[in-house]
mmCIF file of C-alpha atoms in Angstrom:
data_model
loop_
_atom_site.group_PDB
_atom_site.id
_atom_site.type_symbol
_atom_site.label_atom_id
_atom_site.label_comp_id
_atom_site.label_asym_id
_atom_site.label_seq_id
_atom_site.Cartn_x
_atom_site.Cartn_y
_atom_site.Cartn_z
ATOM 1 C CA UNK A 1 115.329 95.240 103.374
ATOM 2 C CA UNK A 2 115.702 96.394 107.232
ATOM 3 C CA UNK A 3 113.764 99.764 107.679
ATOM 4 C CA UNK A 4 115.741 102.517 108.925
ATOM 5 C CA UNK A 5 114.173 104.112 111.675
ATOM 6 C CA UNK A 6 113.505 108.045 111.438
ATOM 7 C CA UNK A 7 115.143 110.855 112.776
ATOM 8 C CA UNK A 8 114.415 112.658 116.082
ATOM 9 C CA UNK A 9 111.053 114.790 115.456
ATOM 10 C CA UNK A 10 110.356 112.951 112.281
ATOM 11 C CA UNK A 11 106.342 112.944 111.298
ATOM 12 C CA UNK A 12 106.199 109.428 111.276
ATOM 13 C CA UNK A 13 103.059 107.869 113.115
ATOM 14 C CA UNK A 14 103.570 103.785 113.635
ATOM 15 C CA UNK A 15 100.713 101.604 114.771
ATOM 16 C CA UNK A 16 101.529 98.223 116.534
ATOM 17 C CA UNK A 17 99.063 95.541 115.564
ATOM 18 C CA UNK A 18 98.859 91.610 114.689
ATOM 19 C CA UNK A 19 97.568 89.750 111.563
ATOM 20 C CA UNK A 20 94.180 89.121 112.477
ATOM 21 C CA UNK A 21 91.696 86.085 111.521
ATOM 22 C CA UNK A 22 89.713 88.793 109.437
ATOM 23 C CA UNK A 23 92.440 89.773 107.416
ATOM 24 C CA UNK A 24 93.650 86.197 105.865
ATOM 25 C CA UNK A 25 93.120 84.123 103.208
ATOM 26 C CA UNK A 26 92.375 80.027 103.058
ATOM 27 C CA UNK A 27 96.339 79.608 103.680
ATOM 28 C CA UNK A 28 96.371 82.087 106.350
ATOM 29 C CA UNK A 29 98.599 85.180 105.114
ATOM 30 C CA UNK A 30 97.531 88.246 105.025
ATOM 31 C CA UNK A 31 95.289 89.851 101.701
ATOM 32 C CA UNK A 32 96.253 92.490 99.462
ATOM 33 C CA UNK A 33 92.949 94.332 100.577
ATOM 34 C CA UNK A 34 93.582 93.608 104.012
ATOM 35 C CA UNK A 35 96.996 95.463 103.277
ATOM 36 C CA UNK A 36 95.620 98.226 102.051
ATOM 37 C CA UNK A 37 93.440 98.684 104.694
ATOM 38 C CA UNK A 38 96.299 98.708 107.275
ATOM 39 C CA UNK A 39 97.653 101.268 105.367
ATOM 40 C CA UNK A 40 94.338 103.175 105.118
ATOM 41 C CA UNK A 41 93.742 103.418 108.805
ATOM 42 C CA UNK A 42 97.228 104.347 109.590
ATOM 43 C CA UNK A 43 96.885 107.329 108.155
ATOM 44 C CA UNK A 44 93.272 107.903 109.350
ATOM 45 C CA UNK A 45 94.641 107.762 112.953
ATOM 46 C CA UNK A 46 97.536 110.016 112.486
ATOM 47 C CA UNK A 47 94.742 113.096 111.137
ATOM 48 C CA UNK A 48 93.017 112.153 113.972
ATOM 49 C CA UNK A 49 96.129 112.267 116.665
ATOM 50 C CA UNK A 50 97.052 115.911 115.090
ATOM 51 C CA UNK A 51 93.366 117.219 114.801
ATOM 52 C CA UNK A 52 92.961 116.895 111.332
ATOM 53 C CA UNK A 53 89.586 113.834 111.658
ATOM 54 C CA UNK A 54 87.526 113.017 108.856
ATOM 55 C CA UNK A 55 84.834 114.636 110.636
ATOM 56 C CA UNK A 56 86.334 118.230 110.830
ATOM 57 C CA UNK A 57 87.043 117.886 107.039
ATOM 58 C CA UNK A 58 83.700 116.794 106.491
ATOM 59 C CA UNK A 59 82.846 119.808 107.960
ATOM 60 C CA UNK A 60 84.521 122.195 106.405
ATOM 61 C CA UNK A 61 83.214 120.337 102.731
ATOM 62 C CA UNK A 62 87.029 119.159 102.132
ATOM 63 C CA UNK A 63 89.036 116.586 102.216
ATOM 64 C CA UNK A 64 91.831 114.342 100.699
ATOM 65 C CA UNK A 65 91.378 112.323 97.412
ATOM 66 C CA UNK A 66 93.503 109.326 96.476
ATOM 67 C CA UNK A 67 95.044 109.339 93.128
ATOM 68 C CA UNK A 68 98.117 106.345 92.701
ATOM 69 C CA UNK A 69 99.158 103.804 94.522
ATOM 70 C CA UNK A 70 102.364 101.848 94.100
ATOM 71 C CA UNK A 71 102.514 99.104 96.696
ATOM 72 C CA UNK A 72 106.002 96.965 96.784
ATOM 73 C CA UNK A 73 105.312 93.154 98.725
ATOM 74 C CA UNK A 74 108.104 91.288 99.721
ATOM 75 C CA UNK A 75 106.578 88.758 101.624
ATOM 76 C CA UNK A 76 103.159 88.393 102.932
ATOM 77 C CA UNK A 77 102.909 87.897 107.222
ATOM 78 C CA UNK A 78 100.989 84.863 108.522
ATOM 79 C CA UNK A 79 98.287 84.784 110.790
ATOM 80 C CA UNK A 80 98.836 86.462 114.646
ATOM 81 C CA UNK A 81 102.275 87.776 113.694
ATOM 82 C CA UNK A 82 103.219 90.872 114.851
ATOM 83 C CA UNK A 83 103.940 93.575 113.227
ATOM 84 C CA UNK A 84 104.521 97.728 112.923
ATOM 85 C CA UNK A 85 102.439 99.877 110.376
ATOM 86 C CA UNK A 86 104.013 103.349 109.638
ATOM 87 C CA UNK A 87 103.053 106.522 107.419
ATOM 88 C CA UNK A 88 104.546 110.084 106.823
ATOM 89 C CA UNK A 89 104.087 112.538 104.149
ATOM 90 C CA UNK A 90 107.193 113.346 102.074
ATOM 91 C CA UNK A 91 105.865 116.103 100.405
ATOM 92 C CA UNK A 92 103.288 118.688 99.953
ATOM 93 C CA UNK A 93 103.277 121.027 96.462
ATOM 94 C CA UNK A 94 100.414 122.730 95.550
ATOM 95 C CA UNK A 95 97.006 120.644 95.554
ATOM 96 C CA UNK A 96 99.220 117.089 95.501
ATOM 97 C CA UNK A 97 101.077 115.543 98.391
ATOM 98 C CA UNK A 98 102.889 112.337 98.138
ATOM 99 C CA UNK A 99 102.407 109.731 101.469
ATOM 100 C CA UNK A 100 104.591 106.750 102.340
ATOM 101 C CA UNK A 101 103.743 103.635 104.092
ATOM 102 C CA UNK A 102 105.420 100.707 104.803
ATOM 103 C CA UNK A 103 104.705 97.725 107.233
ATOM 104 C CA UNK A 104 107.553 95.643 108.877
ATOM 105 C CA UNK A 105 108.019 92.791 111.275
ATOM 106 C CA UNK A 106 109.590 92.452 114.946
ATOM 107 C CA UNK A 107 112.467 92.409 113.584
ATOM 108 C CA UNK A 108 112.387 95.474 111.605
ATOM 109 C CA UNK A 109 112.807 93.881 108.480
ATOM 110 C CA UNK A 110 110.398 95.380 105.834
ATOM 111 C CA UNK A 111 107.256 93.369 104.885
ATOM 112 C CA UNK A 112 105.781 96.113 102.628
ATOM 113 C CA UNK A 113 105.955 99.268 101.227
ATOM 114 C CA UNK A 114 104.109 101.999 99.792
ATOM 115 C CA UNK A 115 104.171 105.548 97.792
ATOM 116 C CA UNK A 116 100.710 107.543 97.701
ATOM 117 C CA UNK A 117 100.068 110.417 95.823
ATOM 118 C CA UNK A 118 97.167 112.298 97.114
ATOM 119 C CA UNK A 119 95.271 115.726 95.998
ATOM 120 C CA UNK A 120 93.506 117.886 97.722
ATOM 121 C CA UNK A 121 89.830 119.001 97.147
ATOM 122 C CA UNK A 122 87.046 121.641 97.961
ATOM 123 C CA UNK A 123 83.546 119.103 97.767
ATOM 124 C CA UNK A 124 81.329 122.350 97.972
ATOM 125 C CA UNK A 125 82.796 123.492 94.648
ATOM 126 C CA UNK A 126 83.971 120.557 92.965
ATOM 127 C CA UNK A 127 87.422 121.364 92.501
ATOM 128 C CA UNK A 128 90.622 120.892 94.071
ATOM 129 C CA UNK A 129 91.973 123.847 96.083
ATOM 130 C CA UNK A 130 95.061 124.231 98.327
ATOM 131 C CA UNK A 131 95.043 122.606 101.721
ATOM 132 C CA UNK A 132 95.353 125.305 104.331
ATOM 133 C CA UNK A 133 99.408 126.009 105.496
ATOM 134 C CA UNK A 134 98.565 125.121 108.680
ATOM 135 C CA UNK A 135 97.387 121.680 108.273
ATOM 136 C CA UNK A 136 100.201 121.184 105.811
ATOM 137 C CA UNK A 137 102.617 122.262 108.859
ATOM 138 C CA UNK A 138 100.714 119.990 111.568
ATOM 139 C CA UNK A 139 101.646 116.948 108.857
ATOM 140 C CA UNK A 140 105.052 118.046 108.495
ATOM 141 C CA UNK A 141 106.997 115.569 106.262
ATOM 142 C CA UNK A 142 109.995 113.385 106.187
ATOM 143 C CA UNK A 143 112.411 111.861 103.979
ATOM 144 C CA UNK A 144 110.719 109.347 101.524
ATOM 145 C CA UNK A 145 111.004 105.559 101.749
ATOM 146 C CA UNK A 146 113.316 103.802 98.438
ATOM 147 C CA UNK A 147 110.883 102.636 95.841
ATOM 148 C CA UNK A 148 111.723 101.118 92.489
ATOM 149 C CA UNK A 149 111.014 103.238 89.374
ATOM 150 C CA UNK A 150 107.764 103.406 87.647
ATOM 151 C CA UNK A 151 105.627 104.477 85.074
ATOM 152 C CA UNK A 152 103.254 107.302 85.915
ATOM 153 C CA UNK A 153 100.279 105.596 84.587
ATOM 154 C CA UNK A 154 99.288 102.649 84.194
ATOM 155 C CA UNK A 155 99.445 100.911 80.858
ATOM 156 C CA UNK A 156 96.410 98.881 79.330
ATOM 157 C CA UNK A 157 97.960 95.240 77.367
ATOM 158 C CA UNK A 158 96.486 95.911 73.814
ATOM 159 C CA UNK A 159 94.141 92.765 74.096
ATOM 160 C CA UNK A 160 91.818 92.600 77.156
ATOM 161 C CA UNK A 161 89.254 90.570 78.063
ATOM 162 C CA UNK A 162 85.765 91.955 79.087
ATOM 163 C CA UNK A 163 84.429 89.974 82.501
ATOM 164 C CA UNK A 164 80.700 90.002 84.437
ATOM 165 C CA UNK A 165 80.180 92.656 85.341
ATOM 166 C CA UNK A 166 79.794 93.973 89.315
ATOM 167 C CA UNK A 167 77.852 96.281 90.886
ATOM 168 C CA UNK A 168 78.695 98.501 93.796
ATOM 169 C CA UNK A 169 77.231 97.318 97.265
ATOM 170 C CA UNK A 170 76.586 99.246 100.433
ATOM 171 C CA UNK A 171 79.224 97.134 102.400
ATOM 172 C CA UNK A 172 81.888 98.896 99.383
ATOM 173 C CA UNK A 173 80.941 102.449 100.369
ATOM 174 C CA UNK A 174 82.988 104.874 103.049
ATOM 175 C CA UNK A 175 82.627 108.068 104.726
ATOM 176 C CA UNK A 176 82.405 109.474 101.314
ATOM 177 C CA UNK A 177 79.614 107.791 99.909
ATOM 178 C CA UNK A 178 82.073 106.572 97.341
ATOM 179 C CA UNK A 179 83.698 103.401 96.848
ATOM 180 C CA UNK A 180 86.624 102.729 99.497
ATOM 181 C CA UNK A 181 89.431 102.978 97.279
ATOM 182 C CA UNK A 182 90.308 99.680 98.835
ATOM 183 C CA UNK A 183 87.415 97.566 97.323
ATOM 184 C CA UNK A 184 88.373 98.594 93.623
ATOM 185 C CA UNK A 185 91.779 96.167 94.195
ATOM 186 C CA UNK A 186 89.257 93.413 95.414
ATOM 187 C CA UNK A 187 86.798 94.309 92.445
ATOM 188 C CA UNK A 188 90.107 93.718 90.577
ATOM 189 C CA UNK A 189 90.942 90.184 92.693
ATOM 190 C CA UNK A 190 88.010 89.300 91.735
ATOM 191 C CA UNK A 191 88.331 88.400 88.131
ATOM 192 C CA UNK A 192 91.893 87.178 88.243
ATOM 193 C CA UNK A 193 93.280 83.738 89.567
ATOM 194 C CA UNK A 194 93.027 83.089 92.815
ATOM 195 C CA UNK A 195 97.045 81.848 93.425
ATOM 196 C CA UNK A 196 97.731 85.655 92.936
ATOM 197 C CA UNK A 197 100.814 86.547 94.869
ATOM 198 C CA UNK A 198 102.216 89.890 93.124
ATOM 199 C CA UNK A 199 105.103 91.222 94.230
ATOM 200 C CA UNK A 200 104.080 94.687 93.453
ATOM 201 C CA UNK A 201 100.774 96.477 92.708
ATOM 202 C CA UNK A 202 99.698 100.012 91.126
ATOM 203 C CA UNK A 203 96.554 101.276 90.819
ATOM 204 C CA UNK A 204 95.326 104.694 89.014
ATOM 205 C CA UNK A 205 92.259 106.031 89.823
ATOM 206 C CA UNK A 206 90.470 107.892 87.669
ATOM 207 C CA UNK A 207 87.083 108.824 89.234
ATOM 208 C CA UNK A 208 84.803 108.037 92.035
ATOM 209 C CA UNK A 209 81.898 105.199 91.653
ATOM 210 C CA UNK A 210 79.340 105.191 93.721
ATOM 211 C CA UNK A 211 76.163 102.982 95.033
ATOM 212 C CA UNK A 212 74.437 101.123 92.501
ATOM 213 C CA UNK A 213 76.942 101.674 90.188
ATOM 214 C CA UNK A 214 77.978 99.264 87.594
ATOM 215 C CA UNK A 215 81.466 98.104 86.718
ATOM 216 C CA UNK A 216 82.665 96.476 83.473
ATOM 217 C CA UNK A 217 86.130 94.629 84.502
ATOM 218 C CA UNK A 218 88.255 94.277 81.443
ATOM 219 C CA UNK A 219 91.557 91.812 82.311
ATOM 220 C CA UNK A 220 94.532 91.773 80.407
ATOM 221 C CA UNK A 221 97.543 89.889 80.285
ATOM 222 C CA UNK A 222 101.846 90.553 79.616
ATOM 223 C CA UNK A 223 104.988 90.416 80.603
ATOM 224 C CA UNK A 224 104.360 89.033 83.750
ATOM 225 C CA UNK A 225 101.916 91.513 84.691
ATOM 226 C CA UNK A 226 98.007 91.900 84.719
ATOM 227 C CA UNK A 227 95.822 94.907 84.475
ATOM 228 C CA UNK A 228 92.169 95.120 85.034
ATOM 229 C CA UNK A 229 91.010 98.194 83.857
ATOM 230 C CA UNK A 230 87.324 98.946 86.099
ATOM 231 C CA UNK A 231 85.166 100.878 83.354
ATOM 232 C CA UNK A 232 81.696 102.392 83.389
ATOM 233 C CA UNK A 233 79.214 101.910 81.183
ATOM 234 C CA UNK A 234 80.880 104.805 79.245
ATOM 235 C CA UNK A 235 83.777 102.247 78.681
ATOM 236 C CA UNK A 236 85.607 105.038 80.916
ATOM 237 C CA UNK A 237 87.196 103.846 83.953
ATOM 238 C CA UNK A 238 86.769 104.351 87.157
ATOM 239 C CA UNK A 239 90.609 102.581 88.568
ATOM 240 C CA UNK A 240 92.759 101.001 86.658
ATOM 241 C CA UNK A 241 95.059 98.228 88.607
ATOM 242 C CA UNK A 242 97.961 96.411 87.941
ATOM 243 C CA UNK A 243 99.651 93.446 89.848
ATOM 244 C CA UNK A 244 103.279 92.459 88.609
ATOM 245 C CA UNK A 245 104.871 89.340 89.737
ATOM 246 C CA UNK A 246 108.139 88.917 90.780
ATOM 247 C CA UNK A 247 110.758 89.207 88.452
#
C-alpha cells in the first residue's frame, strides 16, 4: 500500500530515521518492540514540538494513558534502511482520543501501520478527566489511516497454557514508574516461538504493573493466532496481546 501524503496544514509530525543495529534481530530486520518504540517516540516528539512535553504534564499531575493497540505489518525493514515514521490524532471525544501511526520506506510504500486509542487522566485524583480544549486544538487531527476491521477486545482461546513467570525490572520502567507499554509485547515475545513474524498485532491493556511486580504469562493457541494474556497474581491481567499471522 503507497501512503498518501496529507493535506496542506494537516497535524501530521514525520520523523526521518534508519533501522539501527539496536533495533534488529539475529537476521537483521527490525523487532516488533523496536516498532513500537518508533512509534512511541514519534509521538513523544510531536508533544514536545507543540509544547505539550512529558514534563509539563508531569507537572500539572496528568497525562495520557494507552489503552489498544492494533498494529498492521506488511513487511519488516532490514538493517540501515531508511525510512519515515509519522503520527496524527484522528480524533478527540471526551476522555478518549484515537492516534495513527504508520512507518513507510523511501519510496513511500507503507511498511507499517497503526490505530491507538488513548484516554486521558488526572494522576492527583485517580481518574480520567477531560484534556484541556486547548491542548486538544494544539493536536488538531486529521483524517485516519485504512485499517482492517477488528474486534474491540481481545479474545482469550478457551485452553491456555500457564508459563514462568517474570518479574518487572528497572530497565522495563518509564517516566511513569510503570511498565513501558512497550515491554508488555516483549514480556509476550517472550514465551512464544522465536520464528514469530505476525502480520498483525493487538494488545489490550488493562492496568498498569509496576517494579517488582510479578507476571503470570498464560499462551494460547487458534486459528492462526496467539494470545498471551499477562495476569497478576490475582489471575487478573495486566495486557492482554495478540499476534495473528498472515492469512
Amino acid at each position: 500500500m503507497t501512503y498518501q501524503a496529507p493535506r496542506d496544514g494537516a497535524p501530521v509530525y514525520e520523523l526521518n530515521t534508519r533501522i539501527r543495529y539496536s533495533e534488529v534481530d539475529h537476521r537483521g530486520t527490525l523487532t516488533i518492540p523496536a516498532l513500537i518504540n518508533c512509534f512511541q517516540d514519534c509521538s513523544t516528539f510531536q508533544s514536545a514540538e507543540i509544547g505539550m512535553n512529558i514534563g509539563k504534564l508531569h507537572e500539572e499531575r496528568q497525562g495520557w494513558v494507552l489503552t489498544h493497540w492494533q498494529i498492521v505489518i506488511d513487511r519488516y525493514p532490514g538493517l540501515c534502511e531508511h525510512v519515515v515514521v509519522g503520527t496524527f490524532p484522528s480524533s478527540f471525544k471526551g476522555v478518549a482520543a484515537t492516534r495513527f501511526f504508520y512507518m513507510r520506506d523511501a519510496q513511500g510504500e507503507l511498511i507499517a501501520r497503526a490505530r491507538s486509542t488513548w484516554a486521558f487522566m488526572d494522576f492527583r485524583k485517580g481518574r480520567l478527566m477531560r484534556p484541556d480544549p486547548e491542548l486538544v486544538k494544539a493536536y488538531g487531527t486529521a483524517e485516519p489511516l485504512e485499517m482492517p476491521d477488528e474486534e474491540r477486545r481481545v479474545r482469550v482461546p478457551a485452553a491456555s497454557t500457564p508459563c514462568e513467570p517474570l518479574t518487572v525490572r528497572l530497565h522495563q520502567i518509564d517516566t511513569n514508574e510503570h511498565v513501558n507499554n512497550g515491554q508488555y509485547v516483549q514480556m509476550a515475545l517472550e514465551v512464544l516461538p522465536r520464528e514469530l513474524d505476525p502480520a498483525s498485532i493487538r494488545v489490550d491493556y488493562r492496568r498498569a504493573a509496576v517494579l517488582d511486580d510479578t507476571i503470570y504469562p498464560m499462551v494460547g493457541q487458534e486459528d492462526g493466532r496467539f494470545v498471551v494474556a499477562l495476569n497478576g497474581s490475582d489471575g487478573e491481567p495486566y495486557a492482554m496481546v495478540e499476534f495473528t499471522s498472515a492469512a
